[in-house]
PDB file of C-alpha atoms in Angstrom:
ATOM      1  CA  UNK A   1       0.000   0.000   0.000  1.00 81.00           C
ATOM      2  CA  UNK A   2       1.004   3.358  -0.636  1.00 78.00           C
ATOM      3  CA  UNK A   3      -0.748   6.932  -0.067  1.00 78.00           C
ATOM      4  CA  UNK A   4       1.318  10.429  -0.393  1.00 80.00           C
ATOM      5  CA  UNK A   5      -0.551  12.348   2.236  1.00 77.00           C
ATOM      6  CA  UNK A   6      -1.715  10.179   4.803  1.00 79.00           C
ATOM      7  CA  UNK A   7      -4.657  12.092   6.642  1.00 79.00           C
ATOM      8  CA  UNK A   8      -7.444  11.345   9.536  1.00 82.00           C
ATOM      9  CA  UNK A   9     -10.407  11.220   7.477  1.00 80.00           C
ATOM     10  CA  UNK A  10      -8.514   9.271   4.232  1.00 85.00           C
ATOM     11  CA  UNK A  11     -10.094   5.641   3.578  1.00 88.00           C
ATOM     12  CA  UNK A  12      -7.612   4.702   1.328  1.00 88.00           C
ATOM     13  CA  UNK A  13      -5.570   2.018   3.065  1.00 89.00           C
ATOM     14  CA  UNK A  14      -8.535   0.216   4.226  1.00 91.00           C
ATOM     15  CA  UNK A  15      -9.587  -0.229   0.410  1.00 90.00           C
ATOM     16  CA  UNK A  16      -6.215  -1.154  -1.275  1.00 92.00           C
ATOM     17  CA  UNK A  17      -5.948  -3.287   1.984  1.00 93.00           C
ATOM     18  CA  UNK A  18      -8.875  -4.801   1.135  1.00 93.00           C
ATOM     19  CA  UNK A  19      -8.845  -4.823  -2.287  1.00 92.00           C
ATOM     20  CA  UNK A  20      -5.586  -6.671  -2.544  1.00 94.00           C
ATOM     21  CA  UNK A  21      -7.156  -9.261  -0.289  1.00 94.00           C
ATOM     22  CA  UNK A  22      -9.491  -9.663  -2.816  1.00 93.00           C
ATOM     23  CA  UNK A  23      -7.208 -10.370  -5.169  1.00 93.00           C
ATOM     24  CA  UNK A  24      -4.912 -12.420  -4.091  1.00 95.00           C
ATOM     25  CA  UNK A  25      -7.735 -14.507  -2.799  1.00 94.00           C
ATOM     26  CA  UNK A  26      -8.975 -14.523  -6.560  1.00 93.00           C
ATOM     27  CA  UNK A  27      -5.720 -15.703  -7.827  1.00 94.00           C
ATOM     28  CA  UNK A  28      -4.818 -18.189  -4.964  1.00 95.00           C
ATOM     29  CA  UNK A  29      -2.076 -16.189  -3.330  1.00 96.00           C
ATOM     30  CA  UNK A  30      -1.200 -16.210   0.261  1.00 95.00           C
ATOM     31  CA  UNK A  31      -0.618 -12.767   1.554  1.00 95.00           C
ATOM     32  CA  UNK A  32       2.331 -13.085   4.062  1.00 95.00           C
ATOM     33  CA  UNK A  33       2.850  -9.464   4.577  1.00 94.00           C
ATOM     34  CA  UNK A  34       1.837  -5.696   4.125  1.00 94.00           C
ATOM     35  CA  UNK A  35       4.585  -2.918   3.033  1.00 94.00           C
ATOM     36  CA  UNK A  36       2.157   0.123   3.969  1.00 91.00           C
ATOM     37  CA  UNK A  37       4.211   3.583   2.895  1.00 92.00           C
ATOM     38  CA  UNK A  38       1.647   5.991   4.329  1.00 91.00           C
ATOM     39  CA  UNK A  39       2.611   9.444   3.543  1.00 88.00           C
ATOM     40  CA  UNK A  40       5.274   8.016   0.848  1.00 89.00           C
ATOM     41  CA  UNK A  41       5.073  10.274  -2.511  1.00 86.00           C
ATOM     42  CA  UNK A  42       5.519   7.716  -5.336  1.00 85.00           C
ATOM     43  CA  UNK A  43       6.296  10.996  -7.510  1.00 83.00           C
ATOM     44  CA  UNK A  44       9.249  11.798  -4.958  1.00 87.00           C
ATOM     45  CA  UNK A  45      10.626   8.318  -4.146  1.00 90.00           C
ATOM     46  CA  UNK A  46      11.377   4.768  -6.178  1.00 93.00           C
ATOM     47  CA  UNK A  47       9.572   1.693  -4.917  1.00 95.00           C
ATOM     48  CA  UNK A  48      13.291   0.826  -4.141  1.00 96.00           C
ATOM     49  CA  UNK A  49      13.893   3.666  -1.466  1.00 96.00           C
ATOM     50  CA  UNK A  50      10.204   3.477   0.263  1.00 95.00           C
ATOM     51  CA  UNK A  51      10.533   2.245   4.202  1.00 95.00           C
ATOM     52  CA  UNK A  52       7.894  -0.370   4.011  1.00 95.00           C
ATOM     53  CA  UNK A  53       8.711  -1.682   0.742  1.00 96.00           C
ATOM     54  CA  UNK A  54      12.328  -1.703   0.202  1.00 96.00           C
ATOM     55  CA  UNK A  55      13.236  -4.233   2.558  1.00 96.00           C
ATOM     56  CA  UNK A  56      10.949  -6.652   1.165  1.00 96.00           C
ATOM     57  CA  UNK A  57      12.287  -5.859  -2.891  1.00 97.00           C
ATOM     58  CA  UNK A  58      15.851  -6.610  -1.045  1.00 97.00           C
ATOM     59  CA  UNK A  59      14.485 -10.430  -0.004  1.00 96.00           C
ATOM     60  CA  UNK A  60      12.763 -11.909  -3.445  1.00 96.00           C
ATOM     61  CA  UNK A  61      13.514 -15.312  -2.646  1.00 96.00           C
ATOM     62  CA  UNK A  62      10.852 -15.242   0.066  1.00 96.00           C
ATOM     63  CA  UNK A  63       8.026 -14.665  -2.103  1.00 96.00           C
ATOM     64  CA  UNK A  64       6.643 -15.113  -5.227  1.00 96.00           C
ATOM     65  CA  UNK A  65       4.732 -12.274  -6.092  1.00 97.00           C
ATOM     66  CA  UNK A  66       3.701  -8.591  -4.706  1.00 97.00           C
ATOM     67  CA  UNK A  67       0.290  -7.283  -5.348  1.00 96.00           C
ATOM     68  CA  UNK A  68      -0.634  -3.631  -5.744  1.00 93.00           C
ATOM     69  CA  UNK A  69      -3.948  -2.008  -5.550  1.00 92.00           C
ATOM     70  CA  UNK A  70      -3.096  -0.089  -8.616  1.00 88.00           C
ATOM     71  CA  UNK A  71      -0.560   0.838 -11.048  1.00 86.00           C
ATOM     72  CA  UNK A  72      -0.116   3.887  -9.140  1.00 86.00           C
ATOM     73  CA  UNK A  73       0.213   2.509  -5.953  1.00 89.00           C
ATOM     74  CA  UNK A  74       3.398   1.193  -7.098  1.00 89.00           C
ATOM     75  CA  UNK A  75       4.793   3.822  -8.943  1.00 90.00           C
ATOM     76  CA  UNK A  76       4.366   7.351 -10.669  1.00 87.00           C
ATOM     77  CA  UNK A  77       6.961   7.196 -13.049  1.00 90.00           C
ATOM     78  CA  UNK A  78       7.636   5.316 -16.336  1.00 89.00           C
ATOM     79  CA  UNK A  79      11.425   5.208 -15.322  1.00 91.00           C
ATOM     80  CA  UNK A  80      10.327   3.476 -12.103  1.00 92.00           C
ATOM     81  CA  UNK A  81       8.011   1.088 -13.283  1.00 90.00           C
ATOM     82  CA  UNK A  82      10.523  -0.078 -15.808  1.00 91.00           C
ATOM     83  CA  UNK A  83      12.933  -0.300 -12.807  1.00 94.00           C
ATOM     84  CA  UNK A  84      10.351  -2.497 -11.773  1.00 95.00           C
ATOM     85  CA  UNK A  85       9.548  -5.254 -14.391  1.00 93.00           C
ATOM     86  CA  UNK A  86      13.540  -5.204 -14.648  1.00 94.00           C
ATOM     87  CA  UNK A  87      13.604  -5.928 -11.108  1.00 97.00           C
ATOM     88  CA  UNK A  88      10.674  -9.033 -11.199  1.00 95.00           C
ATOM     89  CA  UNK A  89      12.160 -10.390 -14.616  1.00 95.00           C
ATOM     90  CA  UNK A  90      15.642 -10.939 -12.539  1.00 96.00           C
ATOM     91  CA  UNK A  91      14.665 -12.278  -9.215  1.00 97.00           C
ATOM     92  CA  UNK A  92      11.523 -13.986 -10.991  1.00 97.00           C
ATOM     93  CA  UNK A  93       9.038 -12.425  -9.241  1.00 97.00           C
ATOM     94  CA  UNK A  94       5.435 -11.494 -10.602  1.00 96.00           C
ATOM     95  CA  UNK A  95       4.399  -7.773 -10.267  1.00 96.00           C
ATOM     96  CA  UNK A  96       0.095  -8.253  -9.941  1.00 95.00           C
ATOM     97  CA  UNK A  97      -2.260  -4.556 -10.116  1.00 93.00           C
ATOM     98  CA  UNK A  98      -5.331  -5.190  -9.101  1.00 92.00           C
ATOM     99  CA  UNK A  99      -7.178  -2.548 -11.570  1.00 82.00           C
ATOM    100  CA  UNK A 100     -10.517  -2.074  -9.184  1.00 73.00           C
ATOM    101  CA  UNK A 101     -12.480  -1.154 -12.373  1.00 79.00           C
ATOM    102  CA  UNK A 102     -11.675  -4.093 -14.179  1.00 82.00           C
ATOM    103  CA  UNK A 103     -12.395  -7.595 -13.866  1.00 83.00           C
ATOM    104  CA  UNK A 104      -8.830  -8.971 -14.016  1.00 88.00           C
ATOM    105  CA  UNK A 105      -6.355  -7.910 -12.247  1.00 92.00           C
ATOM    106  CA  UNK A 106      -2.995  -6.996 -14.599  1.00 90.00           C
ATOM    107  CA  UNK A 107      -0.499  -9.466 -14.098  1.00 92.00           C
ATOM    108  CA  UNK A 108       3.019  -9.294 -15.265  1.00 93.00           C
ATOM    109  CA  UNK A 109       5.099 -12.364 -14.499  1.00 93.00           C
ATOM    110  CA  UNK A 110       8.924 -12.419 -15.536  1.00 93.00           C
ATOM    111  CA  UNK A 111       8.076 -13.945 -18.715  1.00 91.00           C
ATOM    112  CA  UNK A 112       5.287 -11.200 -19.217  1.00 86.00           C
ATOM    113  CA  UNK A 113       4.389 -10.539 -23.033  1.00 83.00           C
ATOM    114  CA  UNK A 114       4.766  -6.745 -24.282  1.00 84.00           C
ATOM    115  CA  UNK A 115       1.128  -6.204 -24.396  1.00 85.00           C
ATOM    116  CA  UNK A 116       0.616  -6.701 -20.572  1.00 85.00           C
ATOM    117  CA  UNK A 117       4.150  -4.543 -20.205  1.00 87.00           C
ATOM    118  CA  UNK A 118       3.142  -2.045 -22.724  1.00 88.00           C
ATOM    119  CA  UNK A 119      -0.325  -1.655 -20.410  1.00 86.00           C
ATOM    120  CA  UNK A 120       1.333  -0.834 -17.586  1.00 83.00           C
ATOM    121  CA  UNK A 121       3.896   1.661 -19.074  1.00 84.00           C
ATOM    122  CA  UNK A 122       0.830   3.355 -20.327  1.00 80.00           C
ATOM    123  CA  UNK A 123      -0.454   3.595 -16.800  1.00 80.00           C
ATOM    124  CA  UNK A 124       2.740   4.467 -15.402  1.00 80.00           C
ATOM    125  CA  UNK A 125       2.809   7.345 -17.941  1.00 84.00           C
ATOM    126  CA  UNK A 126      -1.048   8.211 -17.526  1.00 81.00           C
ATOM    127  CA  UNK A 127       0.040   8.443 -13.859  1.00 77.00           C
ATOM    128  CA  UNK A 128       3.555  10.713 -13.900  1.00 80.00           C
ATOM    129  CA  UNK A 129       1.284  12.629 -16.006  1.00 80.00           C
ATOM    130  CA  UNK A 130      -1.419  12.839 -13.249  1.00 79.00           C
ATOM    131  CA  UNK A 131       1.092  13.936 -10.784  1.00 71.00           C
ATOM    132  CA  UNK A 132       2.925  16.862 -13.114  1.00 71.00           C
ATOM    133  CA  UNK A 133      -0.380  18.219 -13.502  1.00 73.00           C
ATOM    134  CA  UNK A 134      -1.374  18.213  -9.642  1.00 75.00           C
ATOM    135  CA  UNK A 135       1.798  19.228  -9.405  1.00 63.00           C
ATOM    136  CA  UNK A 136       1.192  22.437 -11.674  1.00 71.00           C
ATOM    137  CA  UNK A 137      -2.112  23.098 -10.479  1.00 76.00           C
ATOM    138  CA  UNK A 138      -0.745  23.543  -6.713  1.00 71.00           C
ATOM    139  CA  UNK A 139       1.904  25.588  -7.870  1.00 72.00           C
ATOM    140  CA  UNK A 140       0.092  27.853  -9.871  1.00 74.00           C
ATOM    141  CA  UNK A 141      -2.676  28.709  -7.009  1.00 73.00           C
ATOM    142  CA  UNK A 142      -0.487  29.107  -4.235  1.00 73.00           C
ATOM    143  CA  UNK A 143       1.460  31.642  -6.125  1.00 76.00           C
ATOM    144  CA  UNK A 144      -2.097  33.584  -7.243  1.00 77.00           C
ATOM    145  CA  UNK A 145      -2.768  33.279  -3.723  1.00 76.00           C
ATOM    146  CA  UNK A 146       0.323  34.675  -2.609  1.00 74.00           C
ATOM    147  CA  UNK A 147      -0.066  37.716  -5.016  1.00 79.00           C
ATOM    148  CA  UNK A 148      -3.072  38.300  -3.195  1.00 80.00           C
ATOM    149  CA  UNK A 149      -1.523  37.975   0.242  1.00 78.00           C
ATOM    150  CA  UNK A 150      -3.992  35.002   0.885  1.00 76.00           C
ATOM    151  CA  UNK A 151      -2.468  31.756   3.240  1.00 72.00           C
ATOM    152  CA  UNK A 152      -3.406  29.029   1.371  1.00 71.00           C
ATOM    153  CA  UNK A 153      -2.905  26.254   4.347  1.00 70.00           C
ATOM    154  CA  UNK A 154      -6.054  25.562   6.975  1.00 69.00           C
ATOM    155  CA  UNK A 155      -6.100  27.694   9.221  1.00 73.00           C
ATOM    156  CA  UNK A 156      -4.396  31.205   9.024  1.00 71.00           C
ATOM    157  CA  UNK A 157      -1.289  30.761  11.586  1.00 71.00           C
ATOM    158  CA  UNK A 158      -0.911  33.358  14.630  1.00 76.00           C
ATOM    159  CA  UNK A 159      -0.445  36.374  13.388  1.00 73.00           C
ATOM    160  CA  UNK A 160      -1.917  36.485  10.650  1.00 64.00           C
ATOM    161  CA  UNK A 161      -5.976  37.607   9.526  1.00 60.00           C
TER     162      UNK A 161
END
């Protein structure tokens, strides 16, 4: 599981939680662990350098497969996922995204065809480009409210109206 800004109110762990449950009950999989990098950019940071994760893509031979709620759970960045598949095709280990809105969860073992590695670069792409544009967006209206000598976190901090 992953989630860049881990909040009170946020649901989101709960449903990748249980949405890779799901699947790897689907598949057959037995889920022997969690890597859960709450408040982990995926923009910011390789699956390879995230506290939860890491450890577990330094130990390959004790599993056979890691399951991610999404294509962007995993990764933001077309660089990164291809780090990725690298990564499974070497230590033979099957990279699974569950997809939520589709029936079948994308599956890329280390023998994966390009069509099922040519999906998921086209995620990882749809996604970096997801993230520049939030990226942008926040940008952009924090400077227009700085012009305007607006704070544009919560609430105002002491000191200010």
């Amino acid at each position: 599981m992953r989630l860049s800004n881990l909040t009170e109110v946020t649901t989101s762990p709960g449903r990748q939680r249980a949405c890779i449950q799901q699947c790897t009950d689907q598949l057959g999989f037995t889920l022997i662990a969690e890597a859960a990098d709450l408040g982990v950019s995926a923009r910011k940071m390789s699956p390879f350098e995230r506290p939860s994760l890491s450890p577990w893509l330094q130990r390959p031979d004790e599993y056979d497969a890691i399951v991610w709620s999404h294509v962007d759970r995993a990764v933001r960045s077309v660089a990164h996922l291809s780090e990725l598949v690298e990564w499974g095709r070497r230590h033979a280990t099957t990279l699974v995204f569950v997809m939520p809105e589709e029936r079948q969860p994308l599956v890329v073992t280390p023998r994966a065809d390009s069509d099922a590695i040519r999906r998921c670069m086209n995620l990882a792409y749809a996604a970096e480009q997801e993230a520049r544009a939030l990226s942008a967006r926040l940008t952009s209206a924090h400077e227009a409210l700085r012009a305007t000598g607006r704070y544009g976190g919560g609430l105002a901090p002491f000191g200010y109206k």
